[in-house]
Coordinates of C-alpha atoms in Angstrom, one line a residue:
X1 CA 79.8 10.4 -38.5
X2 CA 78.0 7.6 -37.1
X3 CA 75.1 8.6 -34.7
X4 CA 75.0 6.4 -31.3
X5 CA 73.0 4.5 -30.5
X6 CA 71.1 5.4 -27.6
X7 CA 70.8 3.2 -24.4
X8 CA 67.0 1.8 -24.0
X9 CA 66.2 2.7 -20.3
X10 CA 66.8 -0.4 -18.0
X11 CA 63.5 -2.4 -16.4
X12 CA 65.2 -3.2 -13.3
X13 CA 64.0 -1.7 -10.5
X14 CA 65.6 -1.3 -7.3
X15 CA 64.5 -3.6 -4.4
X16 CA 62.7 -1.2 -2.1
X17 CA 60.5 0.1 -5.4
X18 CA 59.7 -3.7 -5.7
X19 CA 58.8 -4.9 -2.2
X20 CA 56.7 -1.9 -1.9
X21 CA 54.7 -2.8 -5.3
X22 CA 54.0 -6.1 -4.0
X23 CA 53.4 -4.8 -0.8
X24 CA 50.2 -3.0 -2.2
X25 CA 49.2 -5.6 -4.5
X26 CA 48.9 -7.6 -1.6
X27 CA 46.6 -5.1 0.3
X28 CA 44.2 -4.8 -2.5
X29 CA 44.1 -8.8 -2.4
X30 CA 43.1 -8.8 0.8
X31 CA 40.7 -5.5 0.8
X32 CA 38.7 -7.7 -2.0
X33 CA 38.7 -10.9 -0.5
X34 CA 37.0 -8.8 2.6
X35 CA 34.6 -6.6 0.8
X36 CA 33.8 -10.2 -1.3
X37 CA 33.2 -12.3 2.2
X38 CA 31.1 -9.3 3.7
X39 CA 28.8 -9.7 0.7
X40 CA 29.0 -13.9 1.0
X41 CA 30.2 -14.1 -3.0
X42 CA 33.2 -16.2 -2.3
X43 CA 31.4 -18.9 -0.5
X44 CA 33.2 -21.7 -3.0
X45 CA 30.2 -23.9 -4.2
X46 CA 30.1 -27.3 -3.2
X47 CA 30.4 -30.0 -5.9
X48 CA 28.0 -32.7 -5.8
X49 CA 30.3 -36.2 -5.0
X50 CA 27.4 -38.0 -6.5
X51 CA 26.2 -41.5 -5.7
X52 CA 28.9 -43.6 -4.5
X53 CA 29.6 -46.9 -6.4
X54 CA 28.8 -49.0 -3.0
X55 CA 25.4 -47.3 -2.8
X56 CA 22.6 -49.9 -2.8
X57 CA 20.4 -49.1 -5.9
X58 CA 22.5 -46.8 -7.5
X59 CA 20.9 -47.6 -10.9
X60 CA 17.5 -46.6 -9.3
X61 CA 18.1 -43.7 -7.9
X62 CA 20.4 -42.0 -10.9
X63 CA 17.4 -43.1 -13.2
X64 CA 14.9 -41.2 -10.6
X65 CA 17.6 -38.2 -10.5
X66 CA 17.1 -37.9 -14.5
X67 CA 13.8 -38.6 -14.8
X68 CA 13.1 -35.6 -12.4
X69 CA 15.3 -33.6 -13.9
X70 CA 13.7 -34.0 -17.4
X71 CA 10.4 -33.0 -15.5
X72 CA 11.5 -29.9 -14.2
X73 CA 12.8 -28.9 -18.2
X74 CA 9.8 -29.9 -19.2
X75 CA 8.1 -27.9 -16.5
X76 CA 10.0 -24.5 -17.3
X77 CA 9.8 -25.0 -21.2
X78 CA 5.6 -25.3 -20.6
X79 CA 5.7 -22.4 -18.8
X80 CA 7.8 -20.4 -21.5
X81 CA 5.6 -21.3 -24.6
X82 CA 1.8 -20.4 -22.4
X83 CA 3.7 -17.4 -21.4
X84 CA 3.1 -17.4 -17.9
X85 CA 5.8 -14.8 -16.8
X86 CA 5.7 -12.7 -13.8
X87 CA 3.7 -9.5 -15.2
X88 CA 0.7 -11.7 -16.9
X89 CA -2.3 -11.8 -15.6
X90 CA -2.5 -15.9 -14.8
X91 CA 0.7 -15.3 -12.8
X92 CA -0.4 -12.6 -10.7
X93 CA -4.2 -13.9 -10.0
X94 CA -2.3 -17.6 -8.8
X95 CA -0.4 -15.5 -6.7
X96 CA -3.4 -13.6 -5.0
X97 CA -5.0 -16.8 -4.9
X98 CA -1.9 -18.4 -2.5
X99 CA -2.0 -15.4 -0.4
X100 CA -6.5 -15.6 0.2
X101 CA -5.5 -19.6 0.7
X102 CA -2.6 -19.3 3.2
X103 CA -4.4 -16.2 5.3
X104 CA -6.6 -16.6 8.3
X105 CA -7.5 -12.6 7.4
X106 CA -7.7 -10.8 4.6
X107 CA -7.7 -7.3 5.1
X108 CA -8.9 -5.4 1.8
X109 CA -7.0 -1.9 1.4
X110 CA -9.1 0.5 -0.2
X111 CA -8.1 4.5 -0.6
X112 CA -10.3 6.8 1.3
X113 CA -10.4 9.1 -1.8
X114 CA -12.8 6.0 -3.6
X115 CA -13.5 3.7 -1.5
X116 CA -16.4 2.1 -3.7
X117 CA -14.5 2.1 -6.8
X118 CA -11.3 0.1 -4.8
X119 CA -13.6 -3.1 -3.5
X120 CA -13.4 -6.2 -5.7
X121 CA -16.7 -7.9 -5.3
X122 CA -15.2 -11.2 -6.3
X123 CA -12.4 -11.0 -4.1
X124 CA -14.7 -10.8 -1.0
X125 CA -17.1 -13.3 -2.4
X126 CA -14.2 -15.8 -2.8
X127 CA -12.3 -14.7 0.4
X128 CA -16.3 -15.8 1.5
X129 CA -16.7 -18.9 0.2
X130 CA -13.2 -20.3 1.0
X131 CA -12.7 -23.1 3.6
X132 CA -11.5 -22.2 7.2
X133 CA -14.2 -19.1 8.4
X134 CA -11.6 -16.7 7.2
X135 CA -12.1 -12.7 8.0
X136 CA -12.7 -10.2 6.1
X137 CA -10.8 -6.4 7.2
X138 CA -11.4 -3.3 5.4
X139 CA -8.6 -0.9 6.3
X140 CA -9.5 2.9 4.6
X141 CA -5.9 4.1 3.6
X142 CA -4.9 7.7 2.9
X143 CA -7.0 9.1 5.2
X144 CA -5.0 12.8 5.0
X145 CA -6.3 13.1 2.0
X146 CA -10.0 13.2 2.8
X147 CA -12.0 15.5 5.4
X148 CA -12.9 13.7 8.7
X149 CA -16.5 14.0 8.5
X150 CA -16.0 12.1 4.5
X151 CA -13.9 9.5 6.4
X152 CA -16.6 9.1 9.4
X153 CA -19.4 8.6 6.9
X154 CA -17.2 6.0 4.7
X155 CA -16.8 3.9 8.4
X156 CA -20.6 4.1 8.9
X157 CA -21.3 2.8 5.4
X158 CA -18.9 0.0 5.3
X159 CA -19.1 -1.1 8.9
X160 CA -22.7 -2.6 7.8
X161 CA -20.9 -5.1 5.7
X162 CA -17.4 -5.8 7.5
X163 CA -14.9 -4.2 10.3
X164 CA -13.7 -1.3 8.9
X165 CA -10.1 0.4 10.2
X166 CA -8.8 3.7 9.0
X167 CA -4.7 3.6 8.3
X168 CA -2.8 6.6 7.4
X169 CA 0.7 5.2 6.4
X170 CA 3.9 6.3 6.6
X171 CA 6.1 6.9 3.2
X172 CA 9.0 8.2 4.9
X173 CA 10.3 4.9 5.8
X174 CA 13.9 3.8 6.3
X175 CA 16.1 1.2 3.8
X176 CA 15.9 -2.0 5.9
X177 CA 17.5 -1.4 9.6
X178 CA 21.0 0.6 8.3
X179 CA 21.4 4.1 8.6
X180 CA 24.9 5.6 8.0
X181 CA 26.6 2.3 7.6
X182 CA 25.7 1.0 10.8
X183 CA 23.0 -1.2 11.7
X184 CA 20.4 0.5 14.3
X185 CA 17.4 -1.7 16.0
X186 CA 13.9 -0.6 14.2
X187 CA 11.8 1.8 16.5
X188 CA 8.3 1.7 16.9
X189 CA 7.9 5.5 17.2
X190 CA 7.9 8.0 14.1
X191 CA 10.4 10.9 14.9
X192 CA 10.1 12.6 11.9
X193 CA 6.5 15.3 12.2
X194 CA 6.0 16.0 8.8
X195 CA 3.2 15.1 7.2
X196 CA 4.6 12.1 4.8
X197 CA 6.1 10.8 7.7
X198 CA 3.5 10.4 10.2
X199 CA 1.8 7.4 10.6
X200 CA -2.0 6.9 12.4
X201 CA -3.9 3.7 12.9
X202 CA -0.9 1.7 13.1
X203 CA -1.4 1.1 16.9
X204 CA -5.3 0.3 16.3
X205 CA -4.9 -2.0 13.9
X206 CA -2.0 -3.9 15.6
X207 CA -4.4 -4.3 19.0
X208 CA -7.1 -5.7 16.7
X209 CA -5.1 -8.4 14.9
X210 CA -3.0 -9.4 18.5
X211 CA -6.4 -9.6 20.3
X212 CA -7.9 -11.4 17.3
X213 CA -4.6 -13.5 17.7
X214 CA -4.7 -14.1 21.3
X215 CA -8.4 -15.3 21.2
X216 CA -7.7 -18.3 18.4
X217 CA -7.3 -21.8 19.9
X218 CA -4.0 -22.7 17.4
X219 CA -1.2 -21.9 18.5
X220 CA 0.2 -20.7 15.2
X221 CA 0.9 -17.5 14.0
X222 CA -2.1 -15.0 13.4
X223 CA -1.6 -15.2 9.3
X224 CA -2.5 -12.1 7.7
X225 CA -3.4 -11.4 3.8
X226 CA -3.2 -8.1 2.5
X227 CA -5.0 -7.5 -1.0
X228 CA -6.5 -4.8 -2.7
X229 CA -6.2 -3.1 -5.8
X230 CA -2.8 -1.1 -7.2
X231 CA -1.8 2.0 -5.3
X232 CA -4.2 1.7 -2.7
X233 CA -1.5 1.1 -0.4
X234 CA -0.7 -2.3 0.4
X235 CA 2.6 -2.2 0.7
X236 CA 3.0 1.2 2.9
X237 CA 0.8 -0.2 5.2
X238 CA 3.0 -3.1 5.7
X239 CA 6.2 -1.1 5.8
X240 CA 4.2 1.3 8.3
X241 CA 3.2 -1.4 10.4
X242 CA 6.8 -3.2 10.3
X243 CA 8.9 0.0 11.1
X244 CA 11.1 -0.9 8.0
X245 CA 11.1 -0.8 4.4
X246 CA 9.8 -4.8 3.9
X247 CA 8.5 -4.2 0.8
X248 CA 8.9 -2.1 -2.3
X249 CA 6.7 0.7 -2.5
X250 CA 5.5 3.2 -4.9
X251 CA 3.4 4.5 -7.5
X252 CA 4.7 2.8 -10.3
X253 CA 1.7 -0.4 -10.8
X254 CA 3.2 -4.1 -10.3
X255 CA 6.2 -3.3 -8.1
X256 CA 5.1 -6.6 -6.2
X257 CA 5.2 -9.7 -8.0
X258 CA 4.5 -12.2 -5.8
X259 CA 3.3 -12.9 -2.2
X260 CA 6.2 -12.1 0.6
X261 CA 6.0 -12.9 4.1
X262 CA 6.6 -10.0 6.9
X263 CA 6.9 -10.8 10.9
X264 CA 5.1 -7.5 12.6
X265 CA 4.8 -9.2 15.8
X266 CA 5.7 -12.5 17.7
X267 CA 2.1 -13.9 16.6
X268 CA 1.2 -11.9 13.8
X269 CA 1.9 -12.2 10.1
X270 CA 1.4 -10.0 7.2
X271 CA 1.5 -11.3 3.7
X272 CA 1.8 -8.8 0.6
X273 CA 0.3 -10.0 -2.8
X274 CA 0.5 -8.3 -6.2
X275 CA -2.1 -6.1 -7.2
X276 CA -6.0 -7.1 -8.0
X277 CA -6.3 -7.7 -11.7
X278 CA -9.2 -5.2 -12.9
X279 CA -12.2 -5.9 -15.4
X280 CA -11.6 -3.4 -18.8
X281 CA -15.8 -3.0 -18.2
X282 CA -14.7 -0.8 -14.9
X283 CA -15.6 2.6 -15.5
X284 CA -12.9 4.6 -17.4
X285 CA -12.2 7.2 -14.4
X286 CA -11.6 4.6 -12.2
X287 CA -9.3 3.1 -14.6
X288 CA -7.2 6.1 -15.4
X289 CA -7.0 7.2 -11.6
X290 CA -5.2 3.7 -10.9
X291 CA -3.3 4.3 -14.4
X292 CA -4.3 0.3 -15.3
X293 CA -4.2 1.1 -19.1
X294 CA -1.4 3.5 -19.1
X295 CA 0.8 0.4 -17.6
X296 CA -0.8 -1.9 -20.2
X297 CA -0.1 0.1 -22.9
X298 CA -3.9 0.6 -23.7
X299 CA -4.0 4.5 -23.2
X300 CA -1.4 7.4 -23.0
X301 CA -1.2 9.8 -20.1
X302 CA -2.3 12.5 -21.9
X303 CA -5.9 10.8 -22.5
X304 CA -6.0 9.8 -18.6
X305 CA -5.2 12.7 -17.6
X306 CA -8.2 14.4 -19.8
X307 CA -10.5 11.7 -18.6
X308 CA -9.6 12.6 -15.0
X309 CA -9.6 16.0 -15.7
X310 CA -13.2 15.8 -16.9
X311 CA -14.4 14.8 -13.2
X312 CA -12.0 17.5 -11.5
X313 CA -13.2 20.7 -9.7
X314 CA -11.2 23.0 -12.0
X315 CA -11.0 25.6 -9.1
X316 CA -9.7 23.2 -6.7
X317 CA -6.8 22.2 -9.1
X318 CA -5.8 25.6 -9.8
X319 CA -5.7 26.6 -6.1
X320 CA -3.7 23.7 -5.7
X321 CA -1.3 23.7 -8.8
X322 CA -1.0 27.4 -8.6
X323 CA -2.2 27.5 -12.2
X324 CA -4.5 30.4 -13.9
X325 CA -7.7 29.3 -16.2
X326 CA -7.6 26.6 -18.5
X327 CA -10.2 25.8 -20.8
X328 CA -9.3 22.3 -21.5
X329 CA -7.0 19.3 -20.3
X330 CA -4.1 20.5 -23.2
X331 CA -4.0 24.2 -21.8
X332 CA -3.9 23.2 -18.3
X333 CA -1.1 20.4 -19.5
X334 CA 0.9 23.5 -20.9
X335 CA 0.5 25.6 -17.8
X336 CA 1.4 23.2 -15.3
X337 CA 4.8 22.1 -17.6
X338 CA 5.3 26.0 -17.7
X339 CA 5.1 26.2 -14.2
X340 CA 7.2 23.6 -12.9
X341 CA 9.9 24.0 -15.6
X342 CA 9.3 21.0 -18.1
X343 CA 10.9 22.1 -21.1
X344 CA 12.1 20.8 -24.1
X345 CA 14.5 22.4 -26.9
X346 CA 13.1 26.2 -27.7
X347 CA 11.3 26.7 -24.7
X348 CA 8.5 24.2 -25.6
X349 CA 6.6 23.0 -22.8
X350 CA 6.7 19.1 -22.5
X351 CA 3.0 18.3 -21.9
X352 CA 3.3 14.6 -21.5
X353 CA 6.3 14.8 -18.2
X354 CA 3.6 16.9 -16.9
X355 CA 1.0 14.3 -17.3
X356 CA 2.8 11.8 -16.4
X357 CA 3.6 14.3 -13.0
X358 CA -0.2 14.8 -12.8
X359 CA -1.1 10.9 -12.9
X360 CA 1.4 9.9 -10.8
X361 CA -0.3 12.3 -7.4
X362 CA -3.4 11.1 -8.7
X363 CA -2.5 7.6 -8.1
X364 CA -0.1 8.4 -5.4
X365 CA -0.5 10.1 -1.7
X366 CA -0.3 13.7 -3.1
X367 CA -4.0 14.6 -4.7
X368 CA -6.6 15.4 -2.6
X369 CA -10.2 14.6 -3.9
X370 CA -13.1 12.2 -2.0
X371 CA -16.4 11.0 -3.5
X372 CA -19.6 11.2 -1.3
X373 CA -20.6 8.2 0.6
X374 CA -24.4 6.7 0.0
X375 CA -27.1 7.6 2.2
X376 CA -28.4 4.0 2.1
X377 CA -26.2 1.4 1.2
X378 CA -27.9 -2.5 0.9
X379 CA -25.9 -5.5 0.8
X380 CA -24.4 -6.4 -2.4
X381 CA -25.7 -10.3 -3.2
X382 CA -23.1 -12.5 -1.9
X383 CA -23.4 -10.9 1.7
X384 CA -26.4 -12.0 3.8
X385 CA -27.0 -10.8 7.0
X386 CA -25.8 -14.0 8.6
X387 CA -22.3 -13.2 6.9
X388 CA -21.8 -10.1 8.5
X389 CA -23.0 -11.2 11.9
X390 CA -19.9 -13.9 11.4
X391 CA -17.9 -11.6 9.9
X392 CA -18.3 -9.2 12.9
X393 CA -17.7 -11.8 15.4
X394 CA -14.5 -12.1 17.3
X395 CA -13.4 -8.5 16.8
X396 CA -13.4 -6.3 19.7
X397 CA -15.5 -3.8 17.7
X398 CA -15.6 -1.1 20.8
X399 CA -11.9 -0.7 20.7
X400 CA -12.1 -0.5 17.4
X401 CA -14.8 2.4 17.5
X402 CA -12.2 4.1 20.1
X403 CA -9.3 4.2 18.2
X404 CA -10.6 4.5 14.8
X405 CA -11.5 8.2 16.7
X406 CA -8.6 8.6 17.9
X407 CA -6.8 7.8 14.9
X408 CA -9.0 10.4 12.9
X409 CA -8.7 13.0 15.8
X410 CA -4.6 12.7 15.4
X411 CA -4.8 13.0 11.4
X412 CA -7.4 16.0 11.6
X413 CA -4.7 18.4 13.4
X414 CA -2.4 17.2 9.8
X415 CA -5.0 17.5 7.3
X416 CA -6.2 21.2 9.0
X417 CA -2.5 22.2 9.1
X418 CA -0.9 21.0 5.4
X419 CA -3.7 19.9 3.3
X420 CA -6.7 22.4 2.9
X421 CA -6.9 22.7 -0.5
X422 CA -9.4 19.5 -1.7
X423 CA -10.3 18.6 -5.1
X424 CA -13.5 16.6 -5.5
X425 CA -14.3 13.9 -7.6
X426 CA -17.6 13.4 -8.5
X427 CA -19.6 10.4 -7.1
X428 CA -19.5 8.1 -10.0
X429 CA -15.8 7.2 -9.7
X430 CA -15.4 3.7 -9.4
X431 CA -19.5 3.0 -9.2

């Protein structure tokens, strides 16, 4: 007998089931084409109409058109075989150069932990010898990190050269103004108590530059250059000083590129620029403390982290690790990847996440060391006395005294309270 055959279900579908599909297609249309507008990715292009044919010189001008469009090939194609991309060196010393050229200030950032072994002596000699009587600013960053008397004998050293502010930034910053999806307005007051997210100096340093502002016969904006070497804290400082999160920030060397703009204040500009470019004849603890090989690919972690180690009050780092004896930089690598769980397959500790952990609150805000400031400290060669009497003039250097105190008074009550555990570097760093 002759199986049937059976019937293949029918496609149709009833008209209810159908409106309703394209009912929901429709909605999904639309949900895109909102969710596109909101991010400005269907702004349709405009296409170029060209020259018209009634155009006088239309010859002329479509021959100019090509010729500087051939230029600008040219241009990028130079640029490609010299290899000037964004992370070489040529790129990022043009870029420092725009932002010493374009400033009316230059305030140098240097970490309170070393401030010798953070100043550039040719960056102040050429922010010196540059046209339009620029200023020179030291701003001592990371101040919870060193004792107060350390940080009052830094000021007394370095105010006999320039004007010296201390800065304790902020790293608990928010992402631009927007805070659970809608848009707040920034505020000029830190809620947040804890230490990462207190922030001292910021007023102090903002009376200085609108004073300083104020005082100039342009009517321009106050332009502002901050420099200084990587992870000294450029960028927080900017951030701290904007309320916002302007600029990318962290320990990682060469998150900024190039120089970017920041409006603080109605007459007051800050400008970030990429990190200083450092000589390989630098000594080889200041190196590793600003991980500058590491990045390049000269050194490993587990050699800086030896070399720093080398300098390190071993007591210090165990009281502050929570670590028992080591006896040398490999033992106290195990110990430390024991303690905070770095493992790899069979239990073996992973030395080189815990230098890499290590380096990273050396060159960060988390370590706690300072070097000793000279007794007598004489002016380098390219600073006379007659420089620093200029360099001196047009602060208001008694307000400056007063809230450099109370800057360090606010910060004591922190650094008594979270950090009293310091591990000192010997005087040599950076020398």
């Amino acid at each position: 007998m002759k199986r049937p055959k059976l019937k293949k279900a029918s496609k149709r579908l009833s008209c209810a089931k159908r409106y309703k599909i394209q009912k929901k297609v429709r909605e999904h249309n639309r949900k895109l084409r909102k969710e596109a507008k909101k991010k400005g990715v269907n702004k349709r292009v405009k296409k170029d109409p060209g020259v018209p044919n009634s155009a006088p010189f239309k010859e002329e001008v479509l021959r100019e058109a090509e010729q500087r469009r051939l230029k600008e090939e040219n241009g990028k194609h130079s640029e490609k075989k010299i290899g000037t991309d964004r992370n070489s060196k040529q790129f990022l010393c043009g870029e420092l150069n725009k932002v010493i050229d374009s400033s009316d200030v230059v305030i140098e950032v240097l970490d309170a932990r070393d401030p010798m072994g953070c100043r550039c002596p040719q960056l102040e000699e050429a922010v010196l010898k540059r046209d339009g009587n620029k200023k020179l600013l030291l701003v001592l960053s990371k101040i919870d990190l060193v004792p107060k008397e350390n940080v009052e004998k830094w000021i007394k050293c370095l105010q006999q050269e320039f004007p010296v502010v201390v800065f304790k930034a902020s790293t608990h910053i928010r992402d631009k103004t927007v805070v659970g999806g809608r848009r707040i307005a920034p505020s000029n007051e830190v809620l947040d108590r804890s230490r990462a997210a207190a922030c001292f100096g910021k007023s102090c340093l903002t009376e200085l530059l609108t004073n300083y502002a104020s005082n100039l016969e342009k009517e321009t904006q106050l332009r502002v250059g901050v420099v200084g070497f990587p992870n000294v804290g450029k960028s927080s400082l900017i951030n701290s000083m904007k309320g916002i999160l302007a600029c990318n920030a962290g320990v990682k060397r060469g998150l900024t590129k190039s120089m970017q703009e920041v409006h603080i204040l109605k007459n007051v500009k800050l400008i970030d620029s990429p990190g200083v470019v450092a000589l390989p004849s630098n000594p080889p603890a200041s190196l590793a403390l600003r991980s500058l090989q590491v990045e390049e690919g000269q050194e490993s972690v587990l050699e800086a982290v030896r070399t720093l180690l080398k300098q390190c009050d071993m007591t210090q780092i165990m009281l502050q690790y929570n670590i028992p004896d080591f006896r040398n930089s490999l033992e106290f690598l195990t110990l430390f990847a024991k303690k905070r769980g770095y493992l790899q397959k069979g239990g073996v500790p992973n030395t080189e996440q815990a230098a890499t952990t290590f380096l990273d609150d050396c060159t960060g805000a988390k370590l706690s060391y300072h070097c000793q400031a000279p007794e007598k400290n004489s002016l380098p060669l390219y600073l006379s006395d007659s420089m620093v009497a200029e360099m001196q003039k047009g602060w208001d250097l008694s307000k400056l005294k007063i809230g450099n105190a109370e800057t360090l008074r606010g910060n004591g009550l922190q650094f008594e309270k979270i950090w009293p555990n310091i591990i000192r570097l010997s005087g040599v760093l950076g020398q």
